Amino acid sequence: VYVTNFKAWAEEWYWRYRKDKQNNENLFCSITGIDSDNERNRYTIVGNAKTGKIAKAKRRTNEKHNGKIGIGVAYARYCGVEIPVERKPIPLQTLKNGDCFTTACSKVDGIYIGKDSQTNSHVWRNISNGISVFNLSNGNTLVYKN
């Protein structure tokens, strides 16, 4: 599962937690710092005091702690939601020969072939739906590298 803005996704889950907490007094969250090997790790735990069910989130190395993101990720896990990966689109022209990608606008899968110097176009092969068709695009077409 992919998103283009992980912070916005996590904050949306944070607000869901806040709303659900108003209706369920057993929901709780805790932000804990644990020191190990001279490194301080921050964990955010969301749980239900009545059922004992918990889920946690840990900040990534070298990432500044953000309580809203931690609570959002932990609550999404608590609810059984798969945590997405942030993926930003890049211009087609930045790919190398053989790179696989998905177009950002139409979600077509392709393989980058290279640049045609005569037409100044970028050549790629459409591999969606088992069909193999060659396409020409300008280099600014946005894609997600796979």
Tab-separated table of N, CA and C in Angstrom:
chain	number	residue	atom	x	y	z
A	1	VAL	N	0.854	-1.174	0.000
A	1	VAL	CA	0.000	0.000	0.000
A	1	VAL	C	0.900	1.236	0.000
A	2	TYR	N	0.579	2.169	-0.876
A	2	TYR	CA	1.391	3.379	-1.018
A	2	TYR	C	0.546	4.624	-0.800
A	3	VAL	N	1.177	5.675	-0.289
A	3	VAL	CA	0.573	7.002	-0.185
A	3	VAL	C	1.607	8.018	-0.658
A	4	THR	N	1.136	9.180	-1.054
A	4	THR	CA	2.076	10.217	-1.491
A	4	THR	C	2.429	11.164	-0.347
A	5	ASN	N	1.688	11.102	0.770
A	5	ASN	CA	1.991	11.952	1.924
A	5	ASN	C	1.730	11.151	3.202
A	6	PHE	N	2.784	10.512	3.716
A	6	PHE	CA	2.652	9.657	4.890
A	6	PHE	C	2.222	10.456	6.121
A	7	LYS	N	2.765	11.647	6.290
A	7	LYS	CA	2.425	12.473	7.447
A	7	LYS	C	0.929	12.771	7.477
A	8	ALA	N	0.354	13.135	6.341
A	8	ALA	CA	-1.081	13.418	6.282
A	8	ALA	C	-1.893	12.161	6.594
A	9	TRP	N	-1.453	11.017	6.074
A	9	TRP	CA	-2.137	9.748	6.353
A	9	TRP	C	-2.125	9.458	7.855
A	10	ALA	N	-0.954	9.604	8.494
A	10	ALA	CA	-0.815	9.320	9.925
A	10	ALA	C	-1.633	10.305	10.761
A	11	GLU	N	-1.647	11.566	10.378
A	11	GLU	CA	-2.427	12.547	11.125
A	11	GLU	C	-3.919	12.273	11.016
A	12	GLU	N	-4.349	11.756	9.884
A	12	GLU	CA	-5.756	11.368	9.739
A	12	GLU	C	-6.104	10.257	10.757
A	13	TRP	N	-5.199	9.306	10.929
A	13	TRP	CA	-5.416	8.237	11.906
A	13	TRP	C	-5.337	8.773	13.333
A	14	TYR	N	-4.517	9.783	13.559
A	14	TYR	CA	-4.455	10.423	14.873
A	14	TYR	C	-5.822	11.002	15.228
A	15	TRP	N	-6.444	11.704	14.287
A	15	TRP	CA	-7.751	12.316	14.550
A	15	TRP	C	-8.830	11.254	14.719
A	16	ARG	N	-8.702	10.122	14.029
A	16	ARG	CA	-9.648	9.013	14.258
A	16	ARG	C	-9.513	8.494	15.692
A	17	TYR	N	-8.259	8.384	16.145
A	17	TYR	CA	-8.019	7.944	17.520
A	17	TYR	C	-8.695	8.901	18.496
A	18	ARG	N	-8.483	10.196	18.314
A	18	ARG	CA	-9.063	11.209	19.213
A	18	ARG	C	-10.590	11.103	19.238
A	19	LYS	N	-11.189	10.924	18.068
A	19	LYS	CA	-12.649	10.807	17.986
A	19	LYS	C	-13.122	9.529	18.689
A	20	ASP	N	-12.457	8.406	18.399
A	20	ASP	CA	-12.859	7.133	19.001
A	20	ASP	C	-12.625	7.136	20.515
A	21	LYS	N	-11.611	7.843	20.983
A	21	LYS	CA	-11.315	7.923	22.413
A	21	LYS	C	-12.456	8.607	23.156
A	22	GLN	N	-13.099	9.564	22.516
A	22	GLN	CA	-14.229	10.246	23.144
A	22	GLN	C	-15.378	9.275	23.442
A	23	ASN	N	-15.503	8.230	22.611
A	23	ASN	CA	-16.588	7.261	22.762
A	23	ASN	C	-16.163	5.990	23.492
A	24	ASN	N	-14.881	5.872	23.833
A	24	ASN	CA	-14.389	4.660	24.486
A	24	ASN	C	-13.370	5.055	25.547
A	25	GLU	N	-13.795	5.105	26.781
A	25	GLU	CA	-12.922	5.534	27.872
A	25	GLU	C	-11.777	4.569	28.136
A	26	ASN	N	-11.826	3.360	27.573
A	26	ASN	CA	-10.773	2.371	27.787
A	26	ASN	C	-9.575	2.542	26.850
A	27	LEU	N	-9.745	3.334	25.786
A	27	LEU	CA	-8.624	3.581	24.873
A	27	LEU	C	-7.600	4.480	25.564
A	28	PHE	N	-6.334	4.180	25.349
A	28	PHE	CA	-5.281	5.017	25.913
A	28	PHE	C	-4.098	5.043	24.960
A	29	CYS	N	-3.225	6.025	25.149
A	29	CYS	CA	-1.967	6.054	24.413
A	29	CYS	C	-0.860	6.450	25.378
A	30	SER	N	0.327	6.001	25.061
A	30	SER	CA	1.487	6.284	25.886
A	30	SER	C	2.685	6.460	24.969
A	31	ILE	N	3.466	7.488	25.242
A	31	ILE	CA	4.707	7.697	24.502
A	31	ILE	C	5.839	7.433	25.476
A	32	THR	N	6.677	6.463	25.148
A	32	THR	CA	7.710	5.989	26.055
A	32	THR	C	9.075	6.124	25.421
A	33	GLY	N	10.034	6.572	26.198
A	33	GLY	CA	11.417	6.629	25.744
A	33	GLY	C	12.218	5.537	26.420
A	34	ILE	N	12.950	4.772	25.655
A	34	ILE	CA	13.766	3.695	26.191
A	34	ILE	C	15.198	3.910	25.724
A	35	ASP	N	16.125	3.946	26.685
A	35	ASP	CA	17.538	4.109	26.359
A	35	ASP	C	18.187	2.739	26.223
A	36	SER	N	18.881	2.538	25.098
A	36	SER	CA	19.650	1.308	24.917
A	36	SER	C	20.826	1.608	24.004
A	37	ASP	N	21.990	1.120	24.374
A	37	ASP	CA	23.196	1.337	23.579
A	37	ASP	C	23.404	2.810	23.232
A	38	ASN	N	23.236	3.666	24.218
A	38	ASN	CA	23.427	5.110	24.054
A	38	ASN	C	22.493	5.730	23.013
A	39	GLU	N	21.386	5.084	22.727
A	39	GLU	CA	20.424	5.634	21.782
A	39	GLU	C	19.059	5.648	22.440
A	40	ARG	N	18.378	6.753	22.326
A	40	ARG	CA	17.048	6.866	22.923
A	40	ARG	C	16.012	6.566	21.844
A	41	ASN	N	15.236	5.527	22.071
A	41	ASN	CA	14.175	5.148	21.143
A	41	ASN	C	12.832	5.583	21.715
A	42	ARG	N	11.984	6.072	20.875
A	42	ARG	CA	10.646	6.475	21.299
A	42	ARG	C	9.628	5.510	20.722
A	43	TYR	N	8.790	5.009	21.599
A	43	TYR	CA	7.706	4.125	21.208
A	43	TYR	C	6.389	4.791	21.557
A	44	THR	N	5.424	4.665	20.698
A	44	THR	CA	4.075	5.116	20.997
A	44	THR	C	3.210	3.875	21.066
A	45	ILE	N	2.481	3.746	22.154
A	45	ILE	CA	1.628	2.584	22.356
A	45	ILE	C	0.184	3.057	22.443
A	46	VAL	N	-0.688	2.375	21.708
A	46	VAL	CA	-2.121	2.609	21.790
A	46	VAL	C	-2.734	1.303	22.239
A	47	GLY	N	-3.670	1.393	23.166
A	47	GLY	CA	-4.268	0.158	23.655
A	47	GLY	C	-5.636	0.353	24.254
A	48	ASN	N	-6.182	-0.760	24.717
A	48	ASN	CA	-7.482	-0.784	25.358
A	48	ASN	C	-7.282	-1.392	26.742
A	49	ALA	N	-7.496	-0.592	27.783
A	49	ALA	CA	-7.257	-1.043	29.152
A	49	ALA	C	-8.176	-2.192	29.548
A	50	LYS	N	-9.343	-2.280	28.957
A	50	LYS	CA	-10.299	-3.336	29.313
A	50	LYS	C	-9.932	-4.669	28.658
A	51	THR	N	-9.571	-4.633	27.377
A	51	THR	CA	-9.296	-5.876	26.647
A	51	THR	C	-7.827	-6.281	26.696
A	52	GLY	N	-6.946	-5.322	26.957
A	52	GLY	CA	-5.513	-5.600	26.967
A	52	GLY	C	-4.881	-5.584	25.586
A	53	LYS	N	-5.653	-5.315	24.554
A	53	LYS	CA	-5.124	-5.252	23.190
A	53	LYS	C	-4.283	-3.985	23.046
A	54	ILE	N	-3.062	-4.132	22.488
A	54	ILE	CA	-2.198	-2.971	22.264
A	54	ILE	C	-1.555	-3.057	20.887
A	55	ALA	N	-1.072	-1.925	20.432
A	55	ALA	CA	-0.276	-1.836	19.205
A	55	ALA	C	0.739	-0.733	19.430
A	56	LYS	N	1.885	-0.844	18.764
A	56	LYS	CA	2.912	0.178	18.982
A	56	LYS	C	3.481	0.679	17.663
A	57	ALA	N	4.117	1.825	17.780
A	57	ALA	CA	4.844	2.427	16.661
A	57	ALA	C	6.176	2.896	17.214
A	58	LYS	N	7.223	2.784	16.422
A	58	LYS	CA	8.556	3.219	16.828
A	58	LYS	C	9.058	4.217	15.790
A	59	ARG	N	9.611	5.293	16.268
A	59	ARG	CA	10.131	6.272	15.313
A	59	ARG	C	11.341	5.669	14.600
A	60	ARG	N	11.535	6.104	13.392
A	60	ARG	CA	12.671	5.619	12.615
A	60	ARG	C	13.954	6.265	13.101
A	61	THR	N	15.072	5.595	12.862
A	61	THR	CA	16.373	6.129	13.233
A	61	THR	C	16.584	7.481	12.550
A	62	ASN	N	17.145	8.413	13.274
A	62	ASN	CA	17.429	9.769	12.787
A	62	ASN	C	16.180	10.562	12.418
A	63	GLU	N	15.027	10.129	12.873
A	63	GLU	CA	13.790	10.848	12.606
A	63	GLU	C	13.355	11.552	13.884
A	64	LYS	N	12.957	12.789	13.785
A	64	LYS	CA	12.477	13.532	14.948
A	64	LYS	C	11.122	12.955	15.371
A	65	HIS	N	10.946	12.801	16.676
A	65	HIS	CA	9.693	12.241	17.177
A	65	HIS	C	8.540	13.199	16.937
A	66	ASN	N	7.412	12.660	16.484
A	66	ASN	CA	6.194	13.426	16.285
A	66	ASN	C	5.063	12.612	16.903
A	67	GLY	N	4.508	13.102	18.010
A	67	GLY	CA	3.483	12.363	18.740
A	67	GLY	C	2.260	12.038	17.918
A	68	LYS	N	1.798	12.975	17.083
A	68	LYS	CA	0.617	12.718	16.256
A	68	LYS	C	0.864	11.567	15.291
A	69	ILE	N	2.032	11.558	14.660
A	69	ILE	CA	2.344	10.483	13.721
A	69	ILE	C	2.450	9.155	14.466
A	70	GLY	N	3.098	9.164	15.621
A	70	GLY	CA	3.228	7.938	16.404
A	70	GLY	C	1.880	7.377	16.814
A	71	ILE	N	1.007	8.235	17.317
A	71	ILE	CA	-0.324	7.789	17.723
A	71	ILE	C	-1.110	7.310	16.505
A	72	GLY	N	-1.008	8.030	15.396
A	72	GLY	CA	-1.726	7.633	14.178
A	72	GLY	C	-1.292	6.271	13.678
A	73	VAL	N	0.011	6.027	13.632
A	73	VAL	CA	0.522	4.735	13.157
A	73	VAL	C	0.126	3.622	14.125
A	74	ALA	N	0.298	3.874	15.422
A	74	ALA	CA	-0.050	2.851	16.412
A	74	ALA	C	-1.549	2.540	16.372
A	75	TYR	N	-2.370	3.557	16.212
A	75	TYR	CA	-3.821	3.314	16.182
A	75	TYR	C	-4.241	2.587	14.909
A	76	ALA	N	-3.621	2.918	13.791
A	76	ALA	CA	-3.921	2.185	12.553
A	76	ALA	C	-3.564	0.710	12.736
A	77	ARG	N	-2.419	0.430	13.340
A	77	ARG	CA	-2.038	-0.960	13.624
A	77	ARG	C	-3.040	-1.616	14.560
A	78	TYR	N	-3.451	-0.880	15.578
A	78	TYR	CA	-4.438	-1.380	16.534
A	78	TYR	C	-5.726	-1.792	15.804
A	79	CYS	N	-6.080	-1.022	14.790
A	79	CYS	CA	-7.302	-1.300	14.009
A	79	CYS	C	-7.074	-2.326	12.903
A	80	GLY	N	-5.853	-2.839	12.777
A	80	GLY	CA	-5.564	-3.869	11.785
A	80	GLY	C	-5.299	-3.342	10.384
A	81	VAL	N	-4.956	-2.062	10.264
A	81	VAL	CA	-4.711	-1.444	8.964
A	81	VAL	C	-3.242	-1.587	8.594
A	82	GLU	N	-2.976	-1.952	7.344
A	82	GLU	CA	-1.601	-2.050	6.859
A	82	GLU	C	-0.994	-0.651	6.772
A	83	ILE	N	0.221	-0.510	7.268
A	83	ILE	CA	0.899	0.789	7.256
A	83	ILE	C	1.483	1.023	5.865
A	84	PRO	N	1.104	2.124	5.213
A	84	PRO	CA	1.579	2.367	3.852
A	84	PRO	C	3.005	2.898	3.809
A	85	VAL	N	3.566	2.872	2.636
A	85	VAL	CA	4.887	3.421	2.369
A	85	VAL	C	4.692	4.681	1.535
A	86	GLU	N	5.436	5.735	1.880
A	86	GLU	CA	5.340	6.961	1.092
A	86	GLU	C	6.109	6.797	-0.203
A	87	ARG	N	5.488	7.177	-1.281
A	87	ARG	CA	6.100	7.079	-2.599
A	87	ARG	C	5.768	8.333	-3.373
A	88	LYS	N	6.788	9.028	-3.805
A	88	LYS	CA	6.594	10.272	-4.553
A	88	LYS	C	6.894	10.036	-6.030
A	89	PRO	N	6.110	10.669	-6.907
A	89	PRO	CA	6.372	10.501	-8.337
A	89	PRO	C	7.636	11.226	-8.774
A	90	ILE	N	8.287	10.666	-9.797
A	90	ILE	CA	9.501	11.257	-10.364
A	90	ILE	C	9.325	11.370	-11.877
A	91	PRO	N	10.067	12.252	-12.544
A	91	PRO	CA	9.956	12.370	-14.002
A	91	PRO	C	10.495	11.121	-14.708
A	92	LEU	N	9.830	10.708	-15.764
A	92	LEU	CA	10.227	9.547	-16.564
A	92	LEU	C	11.685	9.653	-17.007
A	93	GLN	N	12.128	10.858	-17.348
A	93	GLN	CA	13.483	11.056	-17.877
A	93	GLN	C	14.582	10.716	-16.875
A	94	THR	N	14.247	10.558	-15.585
A	94	THR	CA	15.265	10.231	-14.583
A	94	THR	C	15.520	8.726	-14.472
A	95	LEU	N	14.725	7.919	-15.180
A	95	LEU	CA	14.895	6.470	-15.124
A	95	LEU	C	16.054	6.013	-15.993
A	96	LYS	N	16.505	4.801	-15.721
A	96	LYS	CA	17.557	4.179	-16.521
A	96	LYS	C	16.959	3.027	-17.323
A	97	ASN	N	17.629	2.663	-18.390
A	97	ASN	CA	17.164	1.573	-19.242
A	97	ASN	C	16.882	0.329	-18.404
A	98	GLY	N	15.685	-0.221	-18.539
A	98	GLY	CA	15.297	-1.428	-17.829
A	98	GLY	C	14.551	-1.183	-16.534
A	99	ASP	N	14.477	0.084	-16.071
A	99	ASP	CA	13.740	0.371	-14.838
A	99	ASP	C	12.251	0.129	-15.039
A	100	CYS	N	11.624	-0.518	-14.057
A	100	CYS	CA	10.185	-0.746	-14.073
A	100	CYS	C	9.510	0.405	-13.330
A	101	PHE	N	8.311	0.784	-13.772
A	101	PHE	CA	7.608	1.902	-13.162
A	101	PHE	C	6.106	1.760	-13.379
A	102	THR	N	5.363	2.623	-12.691
A	102	THR	CA	3.925	2.764	-12.877
A	102	THR	C	3.665	4.239	-13.105
A	103	THR	N	2.889	4.559	-14.143
A	103	THR	CA	2.606	5.970	-14.396
A	103	THR	C	1.741	6.526	-13.272
A	104	ALA	N	2.009	7.762	-12.885
A	104	ALA	CA	1.314	8.372	-11.756
A	104	ALA	C	-0.152	8.654	-12.067
A	105	CYS	N	-0.443	9.071	-13.298
A	105	CYS	CA	-1.821	9.483	-13.600
A	105	CYS	C	-2.728	8.311	-13.975
A	106	SER	N	-2.262	7.402	-14.803
A	106	SER	CA	-3.148	6.341	-15.294
A	106	SER	C	-2.845	4.966	-14.719
A	107	LYS	N	-1.829	4.866	-13.864
A	107	LYS	CA	-1.449	3.612	-13.187
A	107	LYS	C	-1.127	2.487	-14.170
A	108	VAL	N	-0.473	2.841	-15.273
A	108	VAL	CA	-0.042	1.868	-16.272
A	108	VAL	C	1.364	1.398	-15.913
A	109	ASP	N	1.592	0.092	-15.945
A	109	ASP	CA	2.918	-0.449	-15.666
A	109	ASP	C	3.769	-0.417	-16.920
A	110	GLY	N	5.048	-0.086	-16.753
A	110	GLY	CA	5.924	-0.003	-17.911
A	110	GLY	C	7.367	-0.308	-17.576
A	111	ILE	N	8.150	-0.445	-18.631
A	111	ILE	CA	9.598	-0.614	-18.521
A	111	ILE	C	10.229	0.460	-19.393
A	112	TYR	N	11.158	1.211	-18.799
A	112	TYR	CA	11.814	2.296	-19.527
A	112	TYR	C	12.839	1.719	-20.488
A	113	ILE	N	12.800	2.171	-21.754
A	113	ILE	CA	13.730	1.703	-22.788
A	113	ILE	C	14.882	2.698	-22.964
A	114	GLY	N	14.559	3.966	-23.130
A	114	GLY	CA	15.599	4.970	-23.323
A	114	GLY	C	15.073	6.180	-24.065
A	115	LYS	N	15.981	7.072	-24.443
A	115	LYS	CA	15.598	8.296	-25.140
A	115	LYS	C	15.903	8.167	-26.623
A	116	ASP	N	14.923	8.534	-27.431
A	116	ASP	CA	15.085	8.552	-28.887
A	116	ASP	C	15.583	9.944	-29.253
A	117	SER	N	16.837	10.040	-29.673
A	117	SER	CA	17.440	11.344	-29.944
A	117	SER	C	16.825	12.032	-31.171
A	118	GLN	N	16.267	11.249	-32.095
A	118	GLN	CA	15.675	11.864	-33.291
A	118	GLN	C	14.366	12.584	-32.972
A	119	THR	N	13.541	11.992	-32.124
A	119	THR	CA	12.252	12.616	-31.792
A	119	THR	C	12.290	13.342	-30.453
A	120	ASN	N	13.415	13.199	-29.740
A	120	ASN	CA	13.557	13.787	-28.407
A	120	ASN	C	12.484	13.277	-27.443
A	121	SER	N	12.025	12.050	-27.681
A	121	SER	CA	11.011	11.427	-26.841
A	121	SER	C	11.630	10.290	-26.042
A	122	HIS	N	10.974	9.931	-24.981
A	122	HIS	CA	11.403	8.816	-24.141
A	122	HIS	C	10.556	7.594	-24.487
A	123	VAL	N	11.222	6.494	-24.732
A	123	VAL	CA	10.555	5.271	-25.177
A	123	VAL	C	10.402	4.335	-23.984
A	124	TRP	N	9.200	3.774	-23.862
A	124	TRP	CA	8.945	2.793	-22.805
A	124	TRP	C	7.927	1.776	-23.293
A	125	ARG	N	7.976	0.620	-22.674
A	125	ARG	CA	7.084	-0.462	-23.071
A	125	ARG	C	5.974	-0.597	-22.031
A	126	ASN	N	4.743	-0.526	-22.503
A	126	ASN	CA	3.565	-0.711	-21.655
A	126	ASN	C	3.393	-2.209	-21.435
A	127	ILE	N	3.405	-2.643	-20.178
A	127	ILE	CA	3.279	-4.077	-19.887
A	127	ILE	C	2.019	-4.383	-19.075
A	128	SER	N	1.079	-3.463	-19.041
A	128	SER	CA	-0.162	-3.682	-18.307
A	128	SER	C	-1.051	-4.671	-19.039
A	129	ASN	N	-1.782	-5.444	-18.279
A	129	ASN	CA	-2.774	-6.385	-18.818
A	129	ASN	C	-2.202	-7.367	-19.825
A	130	GLY	N	-0.923	-7.710	-19.695
A	130	GLY	CA	-0.324	-8.691	-20.589
A	130	GLY	C	-0.078	-8.174	-21.996
A	131	ILE	N	-0.347	-6.897	-22.226
A	131	ILE	CA	-0.145	-6.300	-23.545
A	131	ILE	C	1.222	-5.635	-23.560
A	132	SER	N	1.958	-5.805	-24.649
A	132	SER	CA	3.261	-5.178	-24.770
A	132	SER	C	3.217	-4.184	-25.920
A	133	VAL	N	3.117	-2.904	-25.597
A	133	VAL	CA	3.023	-1.837	-26.586
A	133	VAL	C	4.114	-0.817	-26.287
A	134	PHE	N	4.786	-0.342	-27.332
A	134	PHE	CA	5.812	0.685	-27.138
A	134	PHE	C	5.157	2.060	-27.187
A	135	ASN	N	5.592	2.930	-26.292
A	135	ASN	CA	5.033	4.279	-26.194
A	135	ASN	C	6.142	5.308	-26.253
A	136	LEU	N	5.786	6.506	-26.672
A	136	LEU	CA	6.680	7.660	-26.650
A	136	LEU	C	6.068	8.685	-25.718
A	137	SER	N	6.878	9.242	-24.845
A	137	SER	CA	6.395	10.254	-23.908
A	137	SER	C	7.447	11.330	-23.753
A	138	ASN	N	7.001	12.493	-23.295
A	138	ASN	CA	8.005	13.504	-22.963
A	138	ASN	C	8.628	13.113	-21.629
A	139	GLY	N	9.760	13.625	-21.327
A	139	GLY	CA	10.494	13.235	-20.132
A	139	GLY	C	9.874	13.692	-18.835
A	140	ASN	N	8.887	14.590	-18.915
A	140	ASN	CA	8.278	15.120	-17.696
A	140	ASN	C	7.114	14.277	-17.189
A	141	THR	N	6.741	13.214	-17.905
A	141	THR	CA	5.682	12.336	-17.450
A	141	THR	C	6.071	11.802	-16.069
A	142	LEU	N	5.159	11.900	-15.118
A	142	LEU	CA	5.461	11.468	-13.745
A	142	LEU	C	5.176	9.985	-13.564
A	143	VAL	N	6.120	9.302	-12.913
A	143	VAL	CA	6.015	7.859	-12.703
A	143	VAL	C	6.446	7.514	-11.280
A	144	TYR	N	6.025	6.338	-10.830
A	144	TYR	CA	6.513	5.759	-9.583
A	144	TYR	C	7.453	4.628	-9.945
A	145	LYS	N	8.704	4.736	-9.533
A	145	LYS	CA	9.658	3.688	-9.819
A	145	LYS	C	9.355	2.490	-8.926
A	146	ASN	N	9.307	1.304	-9.537
A	146	ASN	CA	9.014	0.087	-8.777
A	146	ASN	C	10.301	-0.558	-8.311
